[in-house]
Amino acid sequence: MFMGEYSPALDDKGRVSIPVKLRKAFGEDALVEKLVVTHGLDKCLMAFRNEEWNEFVEKKLMPLSQSDPKNRMSVRFLVGGACECELDKQGRMVIPSNLLKYAGITNDVIILGLFNKIEIWSKEVYEECRPDGAIMNSFADELGF
Amino acid sequence: MFMGEYSPALDDKGRVSIPVKLRKAFGEDALVEKLVVTHGLDKCLMAFRNEEWNEFVEKKLMPLSQSDPKNRMSVRFLVGGACECELDKQGRMVIPSNLLKYAGITNDVIILGLFNKIEIWSKEVYEECRPDGAIMNSFADELGF
DNA sequence: TTAAAAATGGGGAAAAGTGGTGAATTTTGT
DNA sequence: ACAAAATTCACCACTTTTCCCCATTTTTAA
């Protein structure tokens, strides 16, 4: 289960290092070695473990009717944008330039763990829309706090 | 499984190079050496491995009733437009000029991997209709994000 | 404070992409 | 039908990018 916020940097070679806490999120022994990265909703990227990605593609994406232009665009957005990124021995991965551009990532990065997925943001972009306590007021009751 | 976005160029000789990641998409050892290219839905071309193309033709196209004029047109569009393109030792293929014209391809190209097929776009054309995050909002629930 | 783990920076080898040349085949004109 | 020209095709060589690993710095924990 992914959780938490981290802020590594994009180095000169386009690498982002994935924190060990996230790599260990699915069992202490087996570090995550590979992530599927693609366009996220909002101006960010999302990354999945292979297992989650494959399940998602098979169950949600492949059944979509290709006669609907909107479905075709969605598949292009998600699968056409996807990249299987291997982590090097130090836990870093190279993110393709088209994805970096989409998310507006140039230097500092914010990585969020969100149960089954990871979100990757440009720090500047994320600070613009970072959620604060106020947004929770309408939810507090139904969440049971 | 094809995935990802790539942007090679059409060179002076009408060759487009297919990225190694796509050529390896169906097993590390066996690089794709040949693709069947034909008209795509929307203003692009689509390309298949022989296996996928044959299955598609047999299961979807051949059963179509030839008494329906719409079916006859579909077969002309897909089979009449198809070309078996071999890749050279460097992974490039020559695309017939009628297909280039259909897709409006003159210089820069965008290639998308979409699980069982590859789409080939003119870069200019694709930028005009490139999907963004907004298109996904209506799907978020049903896709399970 | 010290040791271990994690993050960061960098360099070298290998792979992939690109341009180009010569042979072979097809087309054209006489 | 034959020769010349043009186009196509296959492969070679160079440039660029990518990948993988080593070394150093920084952080964390004992």
mmCIF file of N, CA, C and O in Angstrom, chain A residues 30-65:
data_model
loop_
_atom_site.group_PDB
_atom_site.id
_atom_site.type_symbol
_atom_site.label_atom_id
_atom_site.label_comp_id
_atom_site.label_asym_id
_atom_site.label_seq_id
_atom_site.Cartn_x
_atom_site.Cartn_y
_atom_site.Cartn_z
ATOM 1 N N ALA A 30 10.525 -7.717 -1.046
ATOM 2 C CA ALA A 30 10.546 -7.495 -2.492
ATOM 3 C C ALA A 30 10.435 -6.012 -2.831
ATOM 4 O O ALA A 30 9.355 -5.453 -2.818
ATOM 5 N N LEU A 31 11.555 -5.383 -3.142
ATOM 6 C CA LEU A 31 11.518 -3.990 -3.579
ATOM 7 C C LEU A 31 10.947 -3.895 -4.989
ATOM 8 O O LEU A 31 11.234 -4.735 -5.842
ATOM 9 N N VAL A 32 10.149 -2.874 -5.204
ATOM 10 C CA VAL A 32 9.628 -2.622 -6.550
ATOM 11 C C VAL A 32 10.796 -2.307 -7.475
ATOM 12 O O VAL A 32 11.661 -1.497 -7.148
ATOM 13 N N GLU A 33 10.847 -2.970 -8.628
ATOM 14 C CA GLU A 33 11.961 -2.791 -9.566
ATOM 15 C C GLU A 33 11.527 -2.168 -10.884
ATOM 16 O O GLU A 33 12.329 -1.886 -11.747
ATOM 17 N N LYS A 34 10.222 -2.032 -11.036
ATOM 18 C CA LYS A 34 9.686 -1.599 -12.323
ATOM 19 C C LYS A 34 8.341 -0.928 -12.097
ATOM 20 O O LYS A 34 7.546 -1.398 -11.291
ATOM 21 N N LEU A 35 8.091 0.164 -12.788
ATOM 22 C CA LEU A 35 6.798 0.829 -12.680
ATOM 23 C C LEU A 35 6.290 1.175 -14.076
ATOM 24 O O LEU A 35 7.080 1.480 -14.972
ATOM 25 N N VAL A 36 4.982 1.104 -14.256
ATOM 26 C CA VAL A 36 4.392 1.587 -15.496
ATOM 27 C C VAL A 36 3.922 3.018 -15.239
ATOM 28 O O VAL A 36 3.081 3.251 -14.387
ATOM 29 N N VAL A 37 4.509 3.949 -15.980
ATOM 30 C CA VAL A 37 4.203 5.365 -15.788
ATOM 31 C C VAL A 37 3.381 5.859 -16.967
ATOM 32 O O VAL A 37 3.658 5.496 -18.117
ATOM 33 N N THR A 38 2.361 6.660 -16.697
ATOM 34 C CA THR A 38 1.556 7.217 -17.794
ATOM 35 C C THR A 38 0.943 8.549 -17.371
ATOM 36 O O THR A 38 1.162 9.005 -16.254
ATOM 37 N N HIS A 39 0.217 9.174 -18.297
ATOM 38 C CA HIS A 39 -0.476 10.422 -17.985
ATOM 39 C C HIS A 39 -1.411 10.226 -16.802
ATOM 40 O O HIS A 39 -2.119 9.218 -16.728
ATOM 41 N N GLY A 40 -1.469 11.203 -15.927
ATOM 42 C CA GLY A 40 -2.431 11.147 -14.837
ATOM 43 C C GLY A 40 -3.584 12.085 -15.100
ATOM 44 O O GLY A 40 -3.534 12.936 -15.988
ATOM 45 N N LEU A 41 -4.660 11.911 -14.328
ATOM 46 C CA LEU A 41 -5.727 12.901 -14.380
ATOM 47 C C LEU A 41 -5.112 14.133 -13.703
ATOM 48 O O LEU A 41 -4.216 14.020 -12.900
ATOM 49 N N ASP A 42 -5.559 15.281 -14.008
ATOM 50 C CA ASP A 42 -4.894 16.509 -13.563
ATOM 51 C C ASP A 42 -3.489 16.539 -14.158
ATOM 52 O O ASP A 42 -3.080 15.614 -14.861
ATOM 53 N N LYS A 43 -2.755 17.580 -13.879
ATOM 54 C CA LYS A 43 -1.461 17.768 -14.547
ATOM 55 C C LYS A 43 -0.335 17.041 -13.805
ATOM 56 O O LYS A 43 0.564 17.654 -13.247
ATOM 57 N N CYS A 44 -0.433 15.711 -13.801
ATOM 58 C CA CYS A 44 0.582 14.912 -13.114
ATOM 59 C C CYS A 44 0.716 13.581 -13.846
ATOM 60 O O CYS A 44 -0.015 13.305 -14.782
ATOM 61 N N LEU A 45 1.674 12.786 -13.400
ATOM 62 C CA LEU A 45 1.814 11.448 -13.960
ATOM 63 C C LEU A 45 1.343 10.444 -12.928
ATOM 64 O O LEU A 45 1.348 10.721 -11.736
ATOM 65 N N MET A 46 0.929 9.256 -13.386
ATOM 66 C CA MET A 46 0.654 8.221 -12.409
ATOM 67 C C MET A 46 1.458 6.985 -12.751
ATOM 68 O O MET A 46 1.777 6.724 -13.902
ATOM 69 N N ALA A 47 1.806 6.256 -11.704
ATOM 70 C CA ALA A 47 2.640 5.074 -11.884
ATOM 71 C C ALA A 47 2.044 3.905 -11.118
ATOM 72 O O ALA A 47 1.510 4.079 -10.017
ATOM 73 N N PHE A 48 2.107 2.729 -11.738
ATOM 74 C CA PHE A 48 1.556 1.526 -11.138
ATOM 75 C C PHE A 48 2.583 0.416 -11.141
ATOM 76 O O PHE A 48 3.487 0.402 -11.982
ATOM 77 N N ARG A 49 2.386 -0.544 -10.235
ATOM 78 C CA ARG A 49 3.140 -1.784 -10.354
ATOM 79 C C ARG A 49 2.553 -2.541 -11.526
ATOM 80 O O ARG A 49 1.382 -2.368 -11.878
ATOM 81 N N ASN A 50 3.339 -3.422 -12.108
ATOM 82 C CA ASN A 50 2.887 -4.196 -13.253
ATOM 83 C C ASN A 50 1.561 -4.910 -12.999
ATOM 84 O O ASN A 50 0.682 -4.912 -13.856
ATOM 85 N N GLU A 51 1.446 -5.491 -11.834
ATOM 86 C CA GLU A 51 0.234 -6.244 -11.511
ATOM 87 C C GLU A 51 -1.007 -5.378 -11.643
ATOM 88 O O GLU A 51 -1.987 -5.762 -12.290
ATOM 89 N N GLU A 52 -0.958 -4.194 -10.998
ATOM 90 C CA GLU A 52 -2.130 -3.310 -11.008
ATOM 91 C C GLU A 52 -2.416 -2.820 -12.419
ATOM 92 O O GLU A 52 -3.556 -2.745 -12.850
ATOM 93 N N TRP A 53 -1.350 -2.477 -13.125
ATOM 94 C CA TRP A 53 -1.508 -1.959 -14.482
ATOM 95 C C TRP A 53 -2.160 -2.992 -15.388
ATOM 96 O O TRP A 53 -3.119 -2.695 -16.101
ATOM 97 N N ASN A 54 -1.659 -4.210 -15.364
ATOM 98 C CA ASN A 54 -2.209 -5.239 -16.238
ATOM 99 C C ASN A 54 -3.676 -5.507 -15.922
ATOM 100 O O ASN A 54 -4.499 -5.642 -16.830
ATOM 101 N N GLU A 55 -3.988 -5.544 -14.651
ATOM 102 C CA GLU A 55 -5.371 -5.783 -14.264
ATOM 103 C C GLU A 55 -6.257 -4.644 -14.770
ATOM 104 O O GLU A 55 -7.329 -4.863 -15.330
ATOM 105 N N PHE A 56 -5.753 -3.442 -14.604
ATOM 106 C CA PHE A 56 -6.499 -2.261 -15.039
ATOM 107 C C PHE A 56 -6.747 -2.270 -16.546
ATOM 108 O O PHE A 56 -7.865 -2.043 -17.023
ATOM 109 N N VAL A 57 -5.694 -2.591 -17.303
ATOM 110 C CA VAL A 57 -5.830 -2.613 -18.752
ATOM 111 C C VAL A 57 -6.826 -3.678 -19.197
ATOM 112 O O VAL A 57 -7.718 -3.411 -20.001
ATOM 113 N N GLU A 58 -6.686 -4.861 -18.644
ATOM 114 C CA GLU A 58 -7.562 -5.952 -19.077
ATOM 115 C C GLU A 58 -9.012 -5.725 -18.692
ATOM 116 O O GLU A 58 -9.922 -5.957 -19.477
ATOM 117 N N LYS A 59 -9.215 -5.280 -17.457
ATOM 118 C CA LYS A 59 -10.595 -5.181 -16.969
ATOM 119 C C LYS A 59 -11.298 -3.903 -17.401
ATOM 120 O O LYS A 59 -12.502 -3.906 -17.623
ATOM 121 N N LYS A 60 -10.540 -2.808 -17.485
ATOM 122 C CA LYS A 60 -11.207 -1.538 -17.739
ATOM 123 C C LYS A 60 -11.015 -1.010 -19.159
ATOM 124 O O LYS A 60 -11.934 -0.475 -19.754
ATOM 125 N N LEU A 61 -9.823 -1.159 -19.684
ATOM 126 C CA LEU A 61 -9.519 -0.519 -20.959
ATOM 127 C C LEU A 61 -9.876 -1.385 -22.168
ATOM 128 O O LEU A 61 -10.490 -0.908 -23.122
ATOM 129 N N MET A 62 -9.495 -2.662 -22.111
ATOM 130 C CA MET A 62 -9.726 -3.490 -23.291
ATOM 131 C C MET A 62 -11.202 -3.673 -23.615
ATOM 132 O O MET A 62 -11.550 -3.744 -24.787
ATOM 133 N N PRO A 63 -12.076 -3.728 -22.626
ATOM 134 C CA PRO A 63 -13.499 -3.887 -22.968
ATOM 135 C C PRO A 63 -14.132 -2.649 -23.602
ATOM 136 O O PRO A 63 -15.234 -2.746 -24.136
ATOM 137 N N LEU A 64 -13.492 -1.510 -23.552
ATOM 138 C CA LEU A 64 -14.116 -0.296 -24.097
ATOM 139 C C LEU A 64 -14.386 -0.426 -25.598
ATOM 140 O O LEU A 64 -13.533 -0.882 -26.347
ATOM 141 N N SER A 65 -15.559 0.000 -26.014
ATOM 142 C CA SER A 65 -15.905 -0.054 -27.437
ATOM 143 C C SER A 65 -15.071 0.935 -28.234
ATOM 144 O O SER A 65 -15.014 2.118 -27.907
#
